[in-house]
PDB file of C-alpha atoms in Angstrom:
ATOM      1  CA  MET A  12      -7.539  14.272  18.054  1.00  0.00           C
ATOM      2  CA  LYS A  13      -7.941  10.782  19.500  1.00  0.00           C
ATOM      3  CA  TYR A  14      -6.145   7.930  17.710  1.00  0.00           C
ATOM      4  CA  THR A  15      -7.251   4.323  18.118  1.00  0.00           C
ATOM      5  CA  GLY A  16      -5.851   2.370  15.138  1.00  0.00           C
ATOM      6  CA  ALA A  17      -3.219   2.123  12.410  1.00  0.00           C
ATOM      7  CA  ILE A  18      -3.614   0.915   8.817  1.00  0.00           C
ATOM      8  CA  PHE A  19      -0.695   0.012   6.554  1.00  0.00           C
ATOM      9  CA  ASP A  20      -0.489  -0.465   2.827  1.00  0.00           C
ATOM     10  CA  MET A  21       1.721  -3.440   1.983  1.00  0.00           C
ATOM     11  CA  ASP A  22       3.779  -3.115  -1.212  1.00  0.00           C
ATOM     12  CA  GLY A  23       6.286  -0.300  -0.928  1.00  0.00           C
ATOM     13  CA  VAL A  24       5.442   0.360   2.733  1.00  0.00           C
ATOM     14  CA  LEU A  25       5.902  -2.872   4.677  1.00  0.00           C
ATOM     15  CA  PHE A  26       7.831  -4.683   1.956  1.00  0.00           C
ATOM     16  CA  ASP A  27      10.288  -3.570  -0.704  1.00  0.00           C
ATOM     17  CA  THR A  28       8.175  -5.278  -3.351  1.00  0.00           C
ATOM     18  CA  GLU A  29       7.014  -2.353  -5.464  1.00  0.00           C
ATOM     19  CA  ARG A  30      10.289  -2.508  -7.388  1.00  0.00           C
ATOM     20  CA  ILE A  31       9.649  -6.177  -8.106  1.00  0.00           C
ATOM     21  CA  TYR A  32       6.196  -5.318  -9.429  1.00  0.00           C
ATOM     22  CA  GLN A  33       7.537  -2.598 -11.689  1.00  0.00           C
ATOM     23  CA  GLN A  34      10.328  -4.823 -13.013  1.00  0.00           C
ATOM     24  CA  THR A  35       7.734  -7.466 -13.797  1.00  0.00           C
ATOM     25  CA  TRP A  36       5.399  -5.028 -15.536  1.00  0.00           C
ATOM     26  CA  HIS A  37       8.292  -3.853 -17.708  1.00  0.00           C
ATOM     27  CA  GLU A  38       9.388  -7.421 -18.453  1.00  0.00           C
ATOM     28  CA  MET A  39       5.893  -8.230 -19.655  1.00  0.00           C
ATOM     29  CA  ALA A  40       5.765  -5.077 -21.758  1.00  0.00           C
ATOM     30  CA  ALA A  41       9.117  -5.830 -23.418  1.00  0.00           C
ATOM     31  CA  GLU A  42       7.967  -9.356 -24.252  1.00  0.00           C
ATOM     32  CA  ARG A  43       5.027  -7.811 -26.073  1.00  0.00           C
ATOM     33  CA  GLY A  44       7.081  -5.193 -27.885  1.00  0.00           C
ATOM     34  CA  THR A  45       5.642  -2.385 -25.774  1.00  0.00           C
ATOM     35  CA  GLU A  46       7.455   0.318 -23.828  1.00  0.00           C
ATOM     36  CA  LEU A  47       5.720   1.700 -20.759  1.00  0.00           C
ATOM     37  CA  ASN A  48       5.614   5.454 -20.307  1.00  0.00           C
ATOM     38  CA  SER A  49       7.424   6.945 -17.316  1.00  0.00           C
ATOM     39  CA  ASP A  50       4.141   7.818 -15.604  1.00  0.00           C
ATOM     40  CA  PHE A  51       2.961   4.190 -15.557  1.00  0.00           C
ATOM     41  CA  VAL A  52       4.279   3.564 -12.051  1.00  0.00           C
ATOM     42  CA  LYS A  53       2.349   6.492 -10.603  1.00  0.00           C
ATOM     43  CA  VAL A  54      -0.872   5.629 -12.395  1.00  0.00           C
ATOM     44  CA  ILE A  55      -0.971   1.921 -11.540  1.00  0.00           C
ATOM     45  CA  SER A  56       0.469   1.947  -8.012  1.00  0.00           C
ATOM     46  CA  GLY A  57      -2.155   1.156  -5.404  1.00  0.00           C
ATOM     47  CA  THR A  58      -4.881   0.270  -7.903  1.00  0.00           C
ATOM     48  CA  SER A  59      -6.910  -2.922  -8.093  1.00  0.00           C
ATOM     49  CA  GLY A  60      -9.900  -4.420  -9.876  1.00  0.00           C
ATOM     50  CA  ALA A  61     -11.516  -2.575 -12.746  1.00  0.00           C
ATOM     51  CA  ARG A  62      -9.313   0.500 -12.346  1.00  0.00           C
ATOM     52  CA  MET A  63      -6.134  -1.573 -12.614  1.00  0.00           C
ATOM     53  CA  HIS A  64      -7.484  -3.365 -15.671  1.00  0.00           C
ATOM     54  CA  GLN A  65      -8.236  -0.040 -17.344  1.00  0.00           C
ATOM     55  CA  VAL A  66      -4.682   1.176 -16.715  1.00  0.00           C
ATOM     56  CA  ILE A  67      -3.211  -2.037 -18.133  1.00  0.00           C
ATOM     57  CA  GLU A  68      -5.395  -1.843 -21.215  1.00  0.00           C
ATOM     58  CA  GLN A  69      -4.351   1.752 -21.806  1.00  0.00           C
ATOM     59  CA  TYR A  70      -0.609   1.238 -21.412  1.00  0.00           C
ATOM     60  CA  TYR A  71      -0.273  -2.244 -22.933  1.00  0.00           C
ATOM     61  CA  HIS A  72      -2.737  -1.529 -25.765  1.00  0.00           C
ATOM     62  CA  VAL A  73      -4.769  -4.668 -25.058  1.00  0.00           C
ATOM     63  CA  THR A  74      -8.468  -5.367 -24.606  1.00  0.00           C
ATOM     64  CA  ASP A  75      -8.227  -7.695 -21.596  1.00  0.00           C
ATOM     65  CA  GLY A  76      -6.368  -6.107 -18.718  1.00  0.00           C
ATOM     66  CA  ALA A  77      -7.575  -8.775 -16.293  1.00  0.00           C
ATOM     67  CA  ALA A  78      -5.521 -11.471 -18.021  1.00  0.00           C
ATOM     68  CA  LEU A  79      -2.306  -9.454 -17.796  1.00  0.00           C
ATOM     69  CA  ALA A  80      -3.022  -8.569 -14.180  1.00  0.00           C
ATOM     70  CA  GLU A  81      -3.279 -12.265 -13.320  1.00  0.00           C
ATOM     71  CA  GLU A  82      -0.094 -13.040 -15.260  1.00  0.00           C
ATOM     72  CA  CYS A  83       1.749 -10.362 -13.296  1.00  0.00           C
ATOM     73  CA  ARG A  84       0.448 -11.711  -9.986  1.00  0.00           C
ATOM     74  CA  SER A  85       1.517 -15.233 -10.957  1.00  0.00           C
ATOM     75  CA  ARG A  86       5.049 -14.072 -11.750  1.00  0.00           C
ATOM     76  CA  ILE A  87       5.211 -12.099  -8.503  1.00  0.00           C
ATOM     77  CA  ARG A  88       4.138 -15.121  -6.467  1.00  0.00           C
ATOM     78  CA  ARG A  89       7.018 -17.111  -7.946  1.00  0.00           C
ATOM     79  CA  LYS A  90       9.533 -14.350  -7.286  1.00  0.00           C
ATOM     80  CA  LEU A  91       8.408 -13.842  -3.689  1.00  0.00           C
ATOM     81  CA  SER A  92       8.238 -17.550  -2.901  1.00  0.00           C
ATOM     82  CA  VAL A  93      11.932 -17.452  -1.929  1.00  0.00           C
ATOM     83  CA  GLY A  94      11.550 -14.529   0.483  1.00  0.00           C
ATOM     84  CA  VAL A  95      10.032 -11.107   1.039  1.00  0.00           C
ATOM     85  CA  PRO A  96      12.262  -8.026   1.555  1.00  0.00           C
ATOM     86  CA  VAL A  97      11.109  -6.073   4.622  1.00  0.00           C
ATOM     87  CA  LYS A  98      11.418  -2.280   4.605  1.00  0.00           C
ATOM     88  CA  GLU A  99      13.516  -0.483   7.198  1.00  0.00           C
ATOM     89  CA  GLY A 100      11.734   0.322  10.440  1.00  0.00           C
ATOM     90  CA  VAL A 101       8.774  -2.013   9.918  1.00  0.00           C
ATOM     91  CA  ARG A 102       9.146  -4.120  13.039  1.00  0.00           C
ATOM     92  CA  GLU A 103       9.960  -1.102  15.169  1.00  0.00           C
ATOM     93  CA  ILE A 104       6.830   0.825  14.205  1.00  0.00           C
ATOM     94  CA  LEU A 105       4.629  -2.246  14.575  1.00  0.00           C
ATOM     95  CA  GLU A 106       6.086  -2.818  18.050  1.00  0.00           C
ATOM     96  CA  PHE A 107       5.411   0.839  18.812  1.00  0.00           C
ATOM     97  CA  PHE A 108       1.690   0.529  18.010  1.00  0.00           C
ATOM     98  CA  LYS A 109       1.496  -2.820  19.780  1.00  0.00           C
ATOM     99  CA  GLY A 110       2.988  -1.216  22.867  1.00  0.00           C
ATOM    100  CA  LYS A 111       0.313   1.485  22.707  1.00  0.00           C
ATOM    101  CA  GLY A 112      -2.410  -1.156  22.553  1.00  0.00           C
ATOM    102  CA  MET A 113      -3.578   0.127  19.161  1.00  0.00           C
ATOM    103  CA  PRO A 114      -4.918  -2.499  16.716  1.00  0.00           C
ATOM    104  CA  ILE A 115      -3.231  -2.651  13.305  1.00  0.00           C
ATOM    105  CA  ALA A 116      -4.563  -3.605   9.872  1.00  0.00           C
ATOM    106  CA  VAL A 117      -3.137  -4.170   6.409  1.00  0.00           C
ATOM    107  CA  ALA A 118      -5.180  -2.610   3.607  1.00  0.00           C
ATOM    108  CA  SER A 119      -3.600  -3.631   0.314  1.00  0.00           C
ATOM    109  CA  SER A 120      -4.758  -3.835  -3.282  1.00  0.00           C
ATOM    110  CA  SER A 121      -3.059  -7.231  -3.525  1.00  0.00           C
ATOM    111  CA  PHE A 122      -4.997 -10.489  -3.259  1.00  0.00           C
ATOM    112  CA  ALA A 123      -5.573 -11.801   0.257  1.00  0.00           C
ATOM    113  CA  ARG A 124      -3.474 -14.939  -0.241  1.00  0.00           C
ATOM    114  CA  GLN A 125      -0.478 -12.862  -1.349  1.00  0.00           C
ATOM    115  CA  ILE A 126      -0.844 -10.541   1.636  1.00  0.00           C
ATOM    116  CA  GLU A 127      -1.074 -13.481   4.020  1.00  0.00           C
ATOM    117  CA  ALA A 128       1.860 -15.261   2.380  1.00  0.00           C
ATOM    118  CA  ASN A 129       4.077 -12.166   2.614  1.00  0.00           C
ATOM    119  CA  LEU A 130       3.195 -11.496   6.242  1.00  0.00           C
ATOM    120  CA  HIS A 131       3.846 -15.088   7.253  1.00  0.00           C
ATOM    121  CA  LYS A 132       7.153 -15.299   5.361  1.00  0.00           C
ATOM    122  CA  ALA A 133       8.337 -12.131   7.107  1.00  0.00           C
ATOM    123  CA  ASN A 134       7.067 -13.301  10.523  1.00  0.00           C
ATOM    124  CA  LEU A 135       4.868 -10.218  10.824  1.00  0.00           C
ATOM    125  CA  ARG A 136       1.367 -11.736  10.743  1.00  0.00           C
ATOM    126  CA  SER A 137       0.916 -11.663  14.518  1.00  0.00           C
ATOM    127  CA  TYR A 138       1.046  -7.860  14.582  1.00  0.00           C
ATOM    128  CA  PHE A 139      -2.098  -7.455  12.466  1.00  0.00           C
ATOM    129  CA  SER A 140      -5.615  -7.779  13.791  1.00  0.00           C
ATOM    130  CA  GLU A 141      -7.131  -7.478  10.317  1.00  0.00           C
ATOM    131  CA  VAL A 142      -6.134  -7.967   6.688  1.00  0.00           C
ATOM    132  CA  VAL A 143      -8.233  -6.294   3.982  1.00  0.00           C
ATOM    133  CA  SER A 144      -7.536  -6.946   0.298  1.00  0.00           C
ATOM    134  CA  GLY A 145      -8.578  -5.053  -2.802  1.00  0.00           C
ATOM    135  CA  THR A 146     -10.972  -7.843  -3.757  1.00  0.00           C
ATOM    136  CA  GLU A 147     -13.143  -7.119  -0.720  1.00  0.00           C
ATOM    137  CA  VAL A 148     -14.314  -3.694  -1.858  1.00  0.00           C
ATOM    138  CA  GLU A 149     -16.251  -2.500  -4.878  1.00  0.00           C
ATOM    139  CA  TYR A 150     -13.944   0.392  -5.666  1.00  0.00           C
ATOM    140  CA  GLY A 151     -10.164   0.272  -5.231  1.00  0.00           C
ATOM    141  CA  LYS A 152      -7.811   3.125  -4.401  1.00  0.00           C
ATOM    142  CA  PRO A 153      -8.025   6.115  -4.892  1.00  0.00           C
ATOM    143  CA  ALA A 154     -11.574   5.476  -3.644  1.00  0.00           C
ATOM    144  CA  PRO A 155     -11.704   5.342   0.178  1.00  0.00           C
ATOM    145  CA  ASP A 156     -13.513   1.989   0.415  1.00  0.00           C
ATOM    146  CA  ILE A 157     -10.597  -0.187   1.528  1.00  0.00           C
ATOM    147  CA  PHE A 158      -9.603   2.123   4.382  1.00  0.00           C
ATOM    148  CA  LEU A 159     -13.187   2.547   5.515  1.00  0.00           C
ATOM    149  CA  ARG A 160     -13.529  -1.227   5.671  1.00  0.00           C
ATOM    150  CA  ALA A 161     -10.208  -1.635   7.482  1.00  0.00           C
ATOM    151  CA  ALA A 162     -11.175   0.937  10.096  1.00  0.00           C
ATOM    152  CA  SER A 163     -14.551  -0.720  10.577  1.00  0.00           C
ATOM    153  CA  ARG A 164     -12.951  -4.147  10.984  1.00  0.00           C
ATOM    154  CA  LEU A 165     -10.595  -2.693  13.605  1.00  0.00           C
ATOM    155  CA  GLY A 166     -13.580  -1.251  15.427  1.00  0.00           C
ATOM    156  CA  CYS A 167     -12.241   2.281  14.930  1.00  0.00           C
ATOM    157  CA  LYS A 168     -13.576   5.471  13.418  1.00  0.00           C
ATOM    158  CA  PRO A 169     -11.677   6.353  10.197  1.00  0.00           C
ATOM    159  CA  GLN A 170     -10.754   9.785  11.550  1.00  0.00           C
ATOM    160  CA  GLU A 171      -9.074   8.053  14.513  1.00  0.00           C
ATOM    161  CA  CYS A 172      -6.799   5.966  12.293  1.00  0.00           C
ATOM    162  CA  PHE A 173      -3.345   6.558  10.874  1.00  0.00           C
ATOM    163  CA  VAL A 174      -2.845   5.410   7.287  1.00  0.00           C
ATOM    164  CA  PHE A 175       0.644   4.658   5.964  1.00  0.00           C
ATOM    165  CA  GLU A 176       0.988   4.793   2.190  1.00  0.00           C
ATOM    166  CA  ASP A 177       3.660   5.152  -0.480  1.00  0.00           C
ATOM    167  CA  SER A 178       1.485   5.836  -3.540  1.00  0.00           C
ATOM    168  CA  GLU A 179      -0.508   8.872  -4.540  1.00  0.00           C
ATOM    169  CA  ASN A 180      -3.572   6.694  -5.177  1.00  0.00           C
ATOM    170  CA  GLY A 181      -3.249   5.371  -1.639  1.00  0.00           C
ATOM    171  CA  ILE A 182      -2.865   8.806  -0.098  1.00  0.00           C
ATOM    172  CA  ARG A 183      -5.942  10.034  -1.943  1.00  0.00           C
ATOM    173  CA  ALA A 184      -7.870   7.035  -0.653  1.00  0.00           C
ATOM    174  CA  GLY A 185      -6.747   7.565   2.941  1.00  0.00           C
ATOM    175  CA  TYR A 186      -7.539  11.261   2.810  1.00  0.00           C
ATOM    176  CA  ALA A 187     -10.977  10.610   1.299  1.00  0.00           C
ATOM    177  CA  ALA A 188     -11.668   8.141   4.115  1.00  0.00           C
ATOM    178  CA  GLY A 189     -10.955  10.866   6.655  1.00  0.00           C
ATOM    179  CA  CYS A 190      -7.830   9.187   8.073  1.00  0.00           C
ATOM    180  CA  THR A 191      -4.571  10.853   9.104  1.00  0.00           C
ATOM    181  CA  THR A 192      -2.324  10.115   6.120  1.00  0.00           C
ATOM    182  CA  ILE A 193       1.391   9.478   6.496  1.00  0.00           C
ATOM    183  CA  MET A 194       3.215   9.183   3.177  1.00  0.00           C
ATOM    184  CA  VAL A 195       6.409   7.163   3.024  1.00  0.00           C
ATOM    185  CA  PRO A 196       7.454   7.569  -0.633  1.00  0.00           C
ATOM    186  CA  ASP A 197       9.010   4.552  -2.322  1.00  0.00           C
ATOM    187  CA  LEU A 198       9.582   4.778  -6.090  1.00  0.00           C
ATOM    188  CA  ILE A 199       8.057   8.207  -6.693  1.00  0.00           C
ATOM    189  CA  GLU A 200       8.556  11.489  -4.874  1.00  0.00           C
ATOM    190  CA  PRO A 201       5.277  13.153  -3.856  1.00  0.00           C
ATOM    191  CA  SER A 202       3.952  15.766  -6.248  1.00  0.00           C
ATOM    192  CA  SER A 203       3.116  19.244  -5.056  1.00  0.00           C
ATOM    193  CA  GLU A 204      -0.561  18.379  -5.492  1.00  0.00           C
ATOM    194  CA  ILE A 205      -0.491  15.258  -3.316  1.00  0.00           C
ATOM    195  CA  ARG A 206       1.348  17.005  -0.477  1.00  0.00           C
ATOM    196  CA  GLN A 207      -1.844  18.784   0.528  1.00  0.00           C
ATOM    197  CA  TYR A 208      -3.407  15.413   1.371  1.00  0.00           C
ATOM    198  CA  CYS A 209      -0.528  14.278   3.596  1.00  0.00           C
ATOM    199  CA  THR A 210      -0.383  14.985   7.320  1.00  0.00           C
ATOM    200  CA  LYS A 211       3.300  14.000   7.253  1.00  0.00           C
ATOM    201  CA  ILE A 212       5.794  12.889   4.591  1.00  0.00           C
ATOM    202  CA  CYS A 213       8.565  10.683   5.956  1.00  0.00           C
ATOM    203  CA  GLY A 214      11.677   9.225   4.393  1.00  0.00           C
ATOM    204  CA  ASP A 215      11.134   5.836   6.001  1.00  0.00           C
ATOM    205  CA  LEU A 216       9.201   4.144   8.795  1.00  0.00           C
ATOM    206  CA  VAL A 217      11.925   4.995  11.299  1.00  0.00           C
ATOM    207  CA  GLU A 218      11.165   8.664  10.759  1.00  0.00           C
ATOM    208  CA  ALA A 219       7.439   7.921  10.658  1.00  0.00           C
ATOM    209  CA  ARG A 220       7.575   6.271  14.074  1.00  0.00           C
ATOM    210  CA  LYS A 221       9.168   9.389  15.564  1.00  0.00           C
ATOM    211  CA  GLU A 222       6.552  11.634  13.924  1.00  0.00           C
ATOM    212  CA  ILE A 223       3.710   9.454  15.217  1.00  0.00           C
ATOM    213  CA  SER A 224       5.219   9.458  18.692  1.00  0.00           C
ATOM    214  CA  ASP A 225       5.313  13.253  18.607  1.00  0.00           C
ATOM    215  CA  ILE A 226       1.720  13.455  17.366  1.00  0.00           C
ATOM    216  CA  LEU A 227       0.466  11.143  20.100  1.00  0.00           C
ATOM    217  CA  ALA A 228       2.476  12.981  22.741  1.00  0.00           C
ATOM    218  CA  GLY A 229       1.035  16.287  21.563  1.00  0.00           C
ATOM    219  CA  ASN A 230      -2.487  14.923  21.855  1.00  0.00           C
ATOM    220  CA  MET A 231      -1.830  14.007  25.479  1.00  0.00           C
ATOM    221  CA  CYS A 232      -0.694  17.489  26.450  1.00  0.00           C
TER     222      CYS A 232
END
């Protein structure tokens, strides 16, 4: 297998922000006298657009999920305005791909301005050739659209790209796109079902970098 590009999800992979999202979702639920079921995090993680709105409507018992989605994003912007927590191993794995001459993209369900703001605050923007947000595709994760677009923007075939994801929706999307999926679980351990869609499951990006190095070395043998 030839590899020519790498695509990273943002929340929960590059940045330790998924916890902030979940805290905010629960804050909003408590304010409305609603308690979110334990499976909420798995169902909503990685979603965007109409799918996200449907999840919100189901779990918050409201008719307008779009309004709550925007309220959550607004609260997140305020919380992240003071700084963005970077996950362990991020700079090292980005340097690794840069050293290999492989272009890198972010493919996140977040809005483009939030992605750009996070990358700039963390001084990581220069590593990424392309940034693709959930608003740029018709169907969000678990549909493959966002990864197909990211690969195309990188000038790579999807099957020649690594995808790094923490959510099951993201892994399904990467697998459906034909990419090599590397799961780096954040808040939720991978289910037995999702494991079949993962090429590798790594505890963090430090481990992921070693696995990728081994994969690339094996391809050169």
